[in-house]
Coordinates of C-alpha atoms in Angstrom, one line a residue:
Chain A
M20 CA -57.1 -117.8 22.7
R21 CA -59.4 -119.7 20.2
A22 CA -58.8 -123.6 21.4
D23 CA -57.5 -124.2 18.2
E24 CA -54.4 -121.7 18.6
A25 CA -54.4 -122.7 22.8
E26 CA -53.3 -126.5 21.0
E27 CA -50.8 -124.7 18.4
F28 CA -49.1 -122.9 21.2
A29 CA -49.3 -125.9 24.0
A30 CA -47.4 -128.3 20.4
F31 CA -45.2 -125.5 19.9
V32 CA -44.2 -124.8 24.7
R33 CA -43.9 -129.2 24.9
A34 CA -41.9 -129.0 21.3
R35 CA -39.3 -125.6 22.1
S36 CA -39.4 -124.1 25.1
A37 CA -35.3 -126.8 25.9
S38 CA -34.8 -125.3 22.8
L39 CA -35.4 -121.0 24.1
H40 CA -34.0 -122.0 27.1
R41 CA -30.8 -123.2 26.0
T42 CA -30.4 -120.1 24.2
A43 CA -31.3 -118.4 27.7
L44 CA -28.9 -119.8 29.5
L45 CA -26.1 -118.1 26.9
L46 CA -27.8 -115.1 27.5
T47 CA -27.9 -114.9 31.1
G48 CA -25.2 -117.5 32.1
G49 CA -26.9 -119.2 35.5
R50 CA -29.8 -121.8 35.3
H51 CA -32.4 -119.4 37.0
A52 CA -31.9 -116.3 35.6
A53 CA -32.6 -118.4 32.6
D54 CA -35.8 -120.2 34.0
D55 CA -37.1 -116.6 34.3
L56 CA -36.6 -115.8 31.2
V57 CA -38.6 -118.2 29.2
Q58 CA -40.7 -117.8 31.5
G59 CA -41.2 -114.1 30.7
A60 CA -41.1 -115.0 27.3
L61 CA -43.7 -117.8 26.7
E62 CA -46.1 -115.7 28.9
R63 CA -45.7 -113.1 26.0
A64 CA -46.3 -115.4 23.6
C65 CA -48.6 -116.3 25.3
R66 CA -50.8 -113.3 24.6
H67 CA -49.2 -112.4 21.3
W68 CA -49.8 -115.8 19.8
S69 CA -52.4 -114.9 17.7
K70 CA -49.5 -112.3 16.3
A71 CA -46.9 -115.2 17.0
R72 CA -48.7 -118.0 14.6
R73 CA -48.9 -115.4 11.3
A74 CA -45.4 -115.1 12.0
D75 CA -43.1 -116.9 8.8
S76 CA -41.6 -118.5 12.2
P77 CA -43.6 -117.7 15.3
E78 CA -39.8 -119.4 17.3
A79 CA -38.3 -116.5 15.7
Y80 CA -40.9 -114.5 16.7
V81 CA -40.8 -115.9 20.2
R82 CA -36.6 -115.9 20.4
R83 CA -36.4 -112.1 19.6
I84 CA -39.2 -112.1 22.6
L85 CA -36.3 -114.1 24.5
V86 CA -33.4 -111.5 23.2
N87 CA -35.5 -109.0 24.2
L88 CA -36.2 -109.7 27.2
A89 CA -32.0 -110.0 27.9
N90 CA -31.7 -107.1 27.1
D91 CA -34.3 -105.5 29.4
R92 CA -32.9 -107.7 32.3
W93 CA -29.3 -106.2 31.4
R94 CA -30.6 -102.8 31.6
G95 CA -32.0 -103.1 35.4
L96 CA -29.2 -105.1 36.1
R97 CA -26.5 -102.6 35.3
R98 CA -27.7 -100.2 37.6
R99 CA -27.8 -102.8 40.2
P100 CA -24.8 -104.1 43.2
V101 CA -22.5 -106.0 41.4
E102 CA -24.4 -110.1 42.0
V103 CA -21.8 -112.8 41.2
P104 CA -23.5 -115.6 40.5
L105 CA -23.1 -118.8 43.2
A106 CA -22.2 -121.6 42.3
E107 CA -24.8 -123.9 42.4
D108 CA -26.5 -121.0 39.9
R109 CA -23.5 -122.5 37.2
P110 CA -23.2 -125.6 35.4
S111 CA -20.1 -127.5 37.1
G112 CA -18.2 -130.7 36.3
E113 CA -14.5 -132.6 37.3
D114 CA -12.1 -132.1 34.5
P115 CA -9.3 -133.9 34.4
Y116 CA -8.3 -132.6 31.0
G117 CA -8.2 -128.7 31.3
R118 CA -10.3 -129.0 28.7
V119 CA -13.8 -127.8 30.7
A120 CA -11.8 -125.9 32.8
E121 CA -11.1 -123.7 29.4
R122 CA -14.0 -123.9 28.0
D123 CA -15.6 -122.7 31.6
Q124 CA -13.4 -119.8 30.8
L125 CA -14.6 -118.7 27.8
M126 CA -17.5 -119.3 29.0
R127 CA -17.3 -116.7 31.9
R128 CA -15.9 -114.9 29.2
L129 CA -19.1 -114.7 27.1
H130 CA -21.2 -113.4 29.5
A131 CA -18.7 -110.6 30.8
L132 CA -19.1 -108.8 27.4
P133 CA -22.1 -106.6 26.4
I134 CA -25.2 -108.3 25.7
Q135 CA -25.6 -107.4 22.3
M136 CA -21.8 -108.6 21.9
R137 CA -23.2 -111.9 23.6
T138 CA -26.6 -112.2 21.8
V139 CA -24.1 -111.9 18.4
L140 CA -22.5 -114.3 19.3
V141 CA -25.1 -117.0 20.9
L142 CA -27.6 -117.0 18.0
R143 CA -24.4 -116.8 15.2
Y144 CA -22.6 -119.9 16.9
F145 CA -25.3 -121.3 18.8
D146 CA -28.8 -121.6 17.0
D147 CA -26.8 -121.5 14.0
M148 CA -28.6 -118.2 12.8
P149 CA -27.2 -116.5 9.9
D150 CA -26.1 -113.5 9.8
E151 CA -28.9 -111.6 7.7
G152 CA -31.6 -113.8 10.7
I153 CA -29.2 -112.1 13.3
A154 CA -29.9 -109.0 11.7
D155 CA -33.1 -109.4 11.4
L156 CA -34.2 -110.3 14.6
L157 CA -32.5 -107.3 15.9
G158 CA -33.3 -104.8 13.9
V159 CA -29.9 -104.3 13.2
T160 CA -28.3 -104.4 9.4
P161 CA -26.0 -107.2 8.7
S162 CA -22.9 -105.3 8.6
T163 CA -23.5 -104.8 11.7
V164 CA -24.0 -108.1 13.4
R165 CA -20.3 -108.8 11.4
S166 CA -19.0 -106.0 13.1
Q167 CA -20.6 -106.7 16.6
A168 CA -19.3 -110.9 15.9
S169 CA -15.7 -109.5 14.7
R170 CA -15.3 -107.4 17.8
A171 CA -16.6 -110.1 20.5
L172 CA -14.8 -112.3 18.9
A173 CA -11.7 -110.4 19.7
K174 CA -12.3 -109.6 23.2
L175 CA -13.1 -113.7 23.8
R176 CA -9.1 -114.0 21.8
A177 CA -7.6 -111.1 23.3
P178 CA -6.1 -112.5 27.0
V179 CA -7.2 -113.5 30.6
G180 CA -6.1 -111.2 32.8
R181 CA -7.6 -107.6 32.1
T182 CA -11.6 -108.2 33.1
D183 CA -12.4 -105.9 36.1
P184 CA -13.4 -108.9 38.3
G185 CA -16.4 -106.2 38.8
Q186 CA -17.6 -106.2 35.4
G187 CA -18.8 -109.8 35.5
A188 CA -22.2 -111.3 33.6
D189 CA -24.6 -108.7 33.0
H190 CA -21.9 -105.8 34.5
A191 CA -20.1 -105.2 30.9
R192 CA -21.9 -101.4 28.5
I193 CA -22.0 -101.8 25.3
Chain B
M5 CA -8.2 -125.4 9.4
P6 CA -7.7 -121.6 10.0
E7 CA -7.4 -120.5 13.7
S8 CA -9.9 -118.4 13.3
D9 CA -12.1 -121.5 12.2
A10 CA -10.5 -123.5 14.4
F11 CA -12.0 -120.7 17.8
E12 CA -15.1 -120.3 16.0
R13 CA -15.8 -124.4 16.0
E14 CA -13.9 -124.5 19.9
L15 CA -17.2 -121.6 21.1
S16 CA -19.2 -123.1 19.6
L17 CA -18.9 -126.8 21.1
A18 CA -18.3 -125.2 24.6
M19 CA -21.6 -122.5 23.7
A20 CA -23.4 -126.0 23.1
E21 CA -21.4 -128.1 26.3
Y22 CA -22.1 -125.3 28.7
A23 CA -25.8 -125.3 27.6
D24 CA -26.9 -128.8 27.8
S25 CA -24.3 -129.4 31.3
V26 CA -28.3 -127.8 33.1
P27 CA -30.8 -129.2 32.0
A28 CA -34.4 -127.2 31.1
P29 CA -37.4 -126.9 32.9
V30 CA -40.8 -128.5 32.5
Y31 CA -43.3 -125.3 31.2
H32 CA -46.8 -126.4 31.2
P33 CA -48.5 -124.6 28.9
G34 CA -51.3 -124.6 30.4
D35 CA -50.0 -122.6 33.3
F36 CA -49.2 -119.9 30.4
L37 CA -52.9 -119.8 28.7
A38 CA -54.2 -119.3 32.2
A39 CA -51.2 -116.4 32.3
P40 CA -53.6 -113.4 30.2
R41 CA -55.7 -113.2 32.7
R42 CA -53.8 -112.5 35.7
A43 CA -51.7 -110.2 33.2
R44 CA -55.3 -107.9 32.4
A45 CA -56.0 -108.5 36.7
R46 CA -52.8 -107.3 37.1
W47 CA -52.7 -103.3 37.2
A48 CA -56.6 -103.7 38.5
L49 CA -54.2 -105.5 41.9
A50 CA -51.3 -103.7 41.4
A51 CA -54.4 -99.9 42.2
V52 CA -56.3 -102.0 45.0
A53 CA -52.2 -101.7 46.3
A54 CA -51.4 -98.4 46.0
G55 CA -54.8 -97.8 47.8
V56 CA -53.2 -99.9 50.5
V57 CA -49.6 -98.4 50.6
A58 CA -51.9 -95.3 50.7
S59 CA -55.6 -94.5 49.7
G60 CA -53.8 -90.9 47.3
A61 CA -51.9 -93.4 45.1
V62 CA -54.1 -94.2 42.7
L63 CA -55.1 -90.4 42.3
L64 CA -51.9 -89.7 41.8
A65 CA -50.6 -92.7 40.0
G66 CA -53.5 -92.4 37.6
G67 CA -56.0 -94.0 38.8
G68 CA -58.6 -92.0 38.0
G69 CA -59.3 -89.5 35.2
G70 CA -59.7 -91.8 32.6
R71 CA -60.5 -89.7 29.0
G72 CA -59.7 -86.3 29.1
S73 CA -57.7 -86.4 31.6
G74 CA -60.2 -84.9 33.8
P75 CA -60.2 -84.0 37.9
A76 CA -58.4 -86.4 39.9
V77 CA -60.1 -88.7 42.6
T78 CA -58.8 -90.3 45.8
P79 CA -59.9 -93.7 46.0
T80 CA -62.1 -94.7 48.6
P81 CA -59.7 -97.0 51.3
S82 CA -57.8 -100.4 51.8
S83 CA -61.2 -102.5 52.1
T84 CA -62.0 -101.1 48.6
A85 CA -61.5 -104.0 45.4
A86 CA -61.1 -100.9 43.4
P87 CA -60.2 -97.5 43.5
S88 CA -63.3 -95.3 44.0
A89 CA -64.3 -92.6 41.0
S90 CA -65.7 -90.8 43.5
P91 CA -65.4 -87.3 41.4
T92 CA -65.0 -85.4 45.3
P93 CA -61.8 -85.5 46.7
K94 CA -62.0 -86.6 50.0
A95 CA -60.0 -86.4 53.6
T96 CA -57.6 -88.6 52.9
P97 CA -57.1 -91.8 55.8
A98 CA -53.7 -92.5 57.0
P99 CA -52.7 -96.3 55.7
S100 CA -53.1 -99.5 57.2
T101 CA -49.9 -100.8 58.4
S102 CA -51.0 -104.1 58.1
S103 CA -52.1 -103.9 54.7
G104 CA -52.0 -106.5 51.7
A105 CA -50.2 -105.0 49.7
A106 CA -47.2 -105.8 51.6
A107 CA -48.5 -109.9 50.8
T108 CA -48.7 -107.9 46.5
D109 CA -46.1 -108.4 44.5
P110 CA -42.9 -105.2 46.1
Y111 CA -41.4 -104.6 43.4
T112 CA -45.4 -103.6 42.0
A113 CA -46.2 -102.1 45.0
R114 CA -43.0 -99.7 45.2
T115 CA -43.1 -99.4 41.1
L116 CA -47.0 -97.5 42.1
A117 CA -45.5 -95.6 44.6
A118 CA -42.7 -94.1 42.6
R119 CA -45.0 -93.7 40.1
A120 CA -47.5 -91.8 42.5
L121 CA -45.3 -89.4 44.2
V122 CA -43.7 -88.5 41.3
V123 CA -46.9 -87.5 39.0
A124 CA -47.6 -85.8 42.6
A125 CA -44.4 -83.9 42.6
E126 CA -44.7 -83.1 38.9
Q127 CA -48.4 -82.1 39.9
Q128 CA -46.9 -79.5 41.9
E129 CA -44.7 -77.6 40.0
H130 CA -47.4 -76.7 37.8
A131 CA -49.7 -74.2 38.8
A132 CA -52.8 -75.1 36.2
L133 CA -52.3 -78.3 37.6
R134 CA -51.4 -78.4 41.4
G135 CA -55.2 -78.1 42.7
R136 CA -55.4 -82.0 42.1
V137 CA -52.3 -83.0 44.4
P138 CA -53.8 -83.3 47.8
L139 CA -51.0 -83.3 49.9
P140 CA -52.3 -85.8 52.9
A141 CA -52.7 -88.6 50.0
V142 CA -48.4 -88.1 49.4
E143 CA -47.4 -87.7 53.0
A144 CA -49.3 -91.3 53.6
L145 CA -46.9 -92.3 50.6
F146 CA -43.9 -92.2 52.6
S147 CA -43.5 -94.0 56.0
S148 CA -43.1 -90.5 58.4
H149 CA -43.5 -87.0 58.5
A150 CA -40.4 -86.8 59.0
A151 CA -39.2 -89.0 55.8
F152 CA -42.2 -86.5 53.4
T153 CA -40.4 -83.4 54.6
A154 CA -37.0 -84.4 53.3
G155 CA -38.6 -86.0 50.5
W156 CA -41.2 -84.0 49.1
G157 CA -38.9 -80.6 49.8
S158 CA -40.3 -77.6 49.0
G159 CA -43.4 -77.6 46.0
G160 CA -41.9 -81.3 45.3
L161 CA -38.8 -80.2 44.5
G162 CA -37.4 -82.7 46.5
V163 CA -38.4 -85.4 44.5
T164 CA -37.0 -83.9 40.7
C165 CA -33.6 -82.5 42.4
G166 CA -33.9 -79.4 42.9
Q167 CA -35.6 -78.4 39.1
V168 CA -38.8 -78.3 37.4
A169 CA -39.4 -81.0 35.5
D170 CA -42.7 -82.2 33.2
G171 CA -41.4 -85.6 32.8
A172 CA -40.0 -88.4 34.4
A173 CA -39.0 -91.4 32.7
G174 CA -38.5 -94.7 35.6
V175 CA -36.8 -96.9 34.2
D176 CA -36.8 -98.5 37.7
P177 CA -37.6 -97.3 41.0
S178 CA -34.0 -97.0 41.5
A179 CA -33.6 -95.1 38.5
I180 CA -36.3 -92.0 37.5
Q181 CA -34.8 -89.6 34.7
L182 CA -36.1 -86.7 34.2
Y183 CA -37.1 -83.9 31.5
R184 CA -37.9 -80.7 30.7
G185 CA -39.7 -80.6 27.5
A186 CA -37.0 -83.8 25.6
S187 CA -33.9 -83.0 26.9
L188 CA -33.0 -84.9 29.6
L189 CA -32.0 -83.4 32.8
G190 CA -29.2 -84.5 34.9
G191 CA -30.4 -86.0 38.0
V192 CA -31.6 -89.5 38.7
V193 CA -34.1 -89.9 41.1
T194 CA -34.0 -92.7 43.3
V195 CA -37.2 -93.7 45.7
T196 CA -35.8 -96.2 48.3
F197 CA -39.4 -98.1 49.6
D198 CA -39.9 -100.4 52.5
P199 CA -41.8 -103.4 51.1
A200 CA -42.3 -104.8 54.7
T201 CA -44.5 -102.0 55.3
A202 CA -44.8 -100.8 51.8
R203 CA -43.9 -97.5 52.3
I204 CA -41.7 -94.5 50.9
T205 CA -38.9 -93.7 53.3
G206 CA -36.5 -91.6 51.6
V207 CA -35.7 -90.0 47.8
S208 CA -32.5 -89.3 46.8
C209 CA -30.9 -88.1 44.0
G210 CA -27.9 -88.8 41.8
S211 CA -25.6 -88.0 39.9
G212 CA -25.7 -88.3 35.4
Q213 CA -28.7 -89.0 33.4
G214 CA -29.4 -93.0 34.5
G215 CA -28.6 -94.4 32.0
Y216 CA -30.7 -95.8 28.8
S217 CA -33.2 -93.7 27.6
D218 CA -36.3 -93.5 25.3
K219 CA -35.6 -90.6 23.0
T220 CA -39.0 -91.6 21.1
L221 CA -40.9 -91.4 24.7
S222 CA -39.1 -88.1 25.3
G223 CA -39.3 -86.8 22.2
Y224 CA -42.5 -86.8 21.8
L225 CA -44.2 -86.2 25.3
G226 CA -41.6 -83.4 26.0
N227 CA -42.8 -81.7 22.4
L228 CA -45.7 -82.4 23.1
V229 CA -45.9 -80.7 26.6
Q230 CA -44.0 -77.8 25.3
G231 CA -46.8 -76.7 22.7
R232 CA -44.4 -78.5 19.4
T233 CA -47.5 -80.5 18.2
A234 CA -45.1 -80.9 14.8
A235 CA -42.3 -81.9 15.8
A236 CA -44.3 -84.1 17.9
G237 CA -45.6 -85.8 15.6
Q238 CA -42.4 -86.4 13.8
W239 CA -42.2 -89.4 16.4
L240 CA -45.2 -90.4 15.8
A241 CA -45.9 -93.6 13.0
A242 CA -47.6 -93.2 9.7
G243 CA -51.0 -92.6 10.1
Q244 CA -51.2 -93.1 14.2
K245 CA -53.0 -90.4 15.6
G246 CA -51.1 -89.7 19.5
L247 CA -52.5 -89.0 22.1
S248 CA -55.7 -87.3 21.0
A249 CA -57.3 -90.4 20.4
C250 CA -57.6 -90.4 24.4
R251 CA -56.0 -87.4 26.0
S252 CA -55.5 -83.9 25.4
T253 CA -53.0 -83.0 22.3
A254 CA -51.7 -79.9 25.4
P255 CA -50.9 -82.2 27.9
T256 CA -48.8 -80.4 31.0
I257 CA -46.8 -83.4 32.6
W258 CA -46.2 -87.0 31.8
Y259 CA -44.5 -89.6 33.4
A260 CA -43.2 -93.0 32.1
D261 CA -42.8 -96.8 33.6
D262 CA -43.2 -100.2 33.3
P263 CA -40.9 -100.0 30.7
A264 CA -40.6 -103.4 28.3
S265 CA -39.8 -104.6 25.3
G266 CA -40.7 -108.3 24.1
T267 CA -42.0 -108.7 20.3
L268 CA -40.9 -106.3 18.2
T269 CA -41.8 -103.5 19.8
S270 CA -41.4 -101.9 23.4
G271 CA -43.4 -100.0 25.1
W272 CA -44.0 -98.2 29.1
K273 CA -47.3 -97.5 30.4
V274 CA -48.0 -93.4 30.6
V275 CA -49.5 -91.4 32.6
V276 CA -50.1 -87.8 31.4
D277 CA -51.6 -84.9 33.9
G278 CA -51.9 -87.2 36.4
G279 CA -54.7 -89.0 34.2
A280 CA -55.2 -93.1 34.2
P281 CA -51.9 -94.8 32.7
L282 CA -52.1 -95.3 29.2
E283 CA -49.5 -97.5 27.1
I284 CA -47.4 -96.4 24.7
G285 CA -46.0 -98.7 22.4
E286 CA -42.8 -98.2 20.0
N287 CA -41.8 -99.8 16.6
D288 CA -38.5 -101.6 15.4
H289 CA -38.1 -97.5 14.1
S290 CA -38.4 -95.6 16.8
K291 CA -42.1 -94.5 16.5
I292 CA -44.4 -95.0 18.6
F293 CA -46.6 -96.8 16.3
D294 CA -49.3 -97.7 19.1
I295 CA -51.2 -95.9 22.2
T296 CA -54.0 -97.8 23.9
C297 CA -56.2 -95.5 26.5
A298 CA -57.0 -97.6 29.2
A299 CA -53.1 -99.8 30.1
P300 CA -54.1 -103.4 30.5

């Protein structure tokens, strides 16, 4: 990598890695998995930086890497025994008013969604990406994004208690 | 505010709260800028590991060959820093149990051992390639003679679930899918591995087809091994010449592993006829757009 490219990449890492980590945390549901995901995405971005920097948006390029890696991880994990995140691997906190508990439940249900639905919701409601942008990133049509989002929201709104305890994060199937 | 909007707003807030609840670690750019050098070294390191796991591993996994998939060669023992290019197969020494393989990434060692085993089995099952398989090297991949006998089975068929396979895709060592032509066969191979000794302890066949399968990969390579060049060509992106750039266009067997996706593409490491691994890249349109003759 040329010196100017290295400097660009370094600036990108310094500026955007925290944002990528937040997205990764939502995609994976665990801080250690998110750490690994961002690490892997930045490694790949570095290897392909000459291509990434020519993209319309290097961040979108790297975000796509991140999403693809999350998919790869999910493909691998769904064949392995059920993993229950350790308590310390999940954000925690006291909730005197019940709101945090409700949101925690909402996040648990988010992480029980199939990875593609989860990704659509994270990109739409956390990263504020338009459906067209999500479609471009995922390689699907905007109507597929809307359909996935609609189905995902319906699943999140569905009554609690029908979830198979074995179908936790990263174990649901599309 | 409509109920749906309220729910979506709550979801957005919940996500923001969740994401902010864990501080992001500090990533140092310098660590990544050094990474490509490590990545390039990965295959060499893995090859050494395979050579330590069993000196036949590199041979069986495609460490020899290079262009043209010539006769397989046996690497030198574990003290060697790189696979030997000796054209003459040698007697296979017993692998060292106190090898560096156990200290190497166990996932890589396991992947290479599984690759070596399945490629050997596929070669054994095809008369044209059978002579390339040194059985002592295959046996050395296993933890014991009993494990080898049970896992290898008759003519390597134990590794391919009792079926003759001319293709396989190691989604991971726990899920190796089998193909005949472009058709996915029933049965998923699992290679169990002892990371402490870096040996295979068993081979088992499960039911089903291993979940996710890559139709582009099997469509191209599966048709190619059956001589259906035109059908195979349909999986190539415009202008892509396919295997002709680095291998015979009439291969007999293939094995793919190390699936990865990271940019606009996804890819596999592929061993064809026991040669050196190459890398196949697929684009978003499920077409093979890139074949790198020597996998990085």
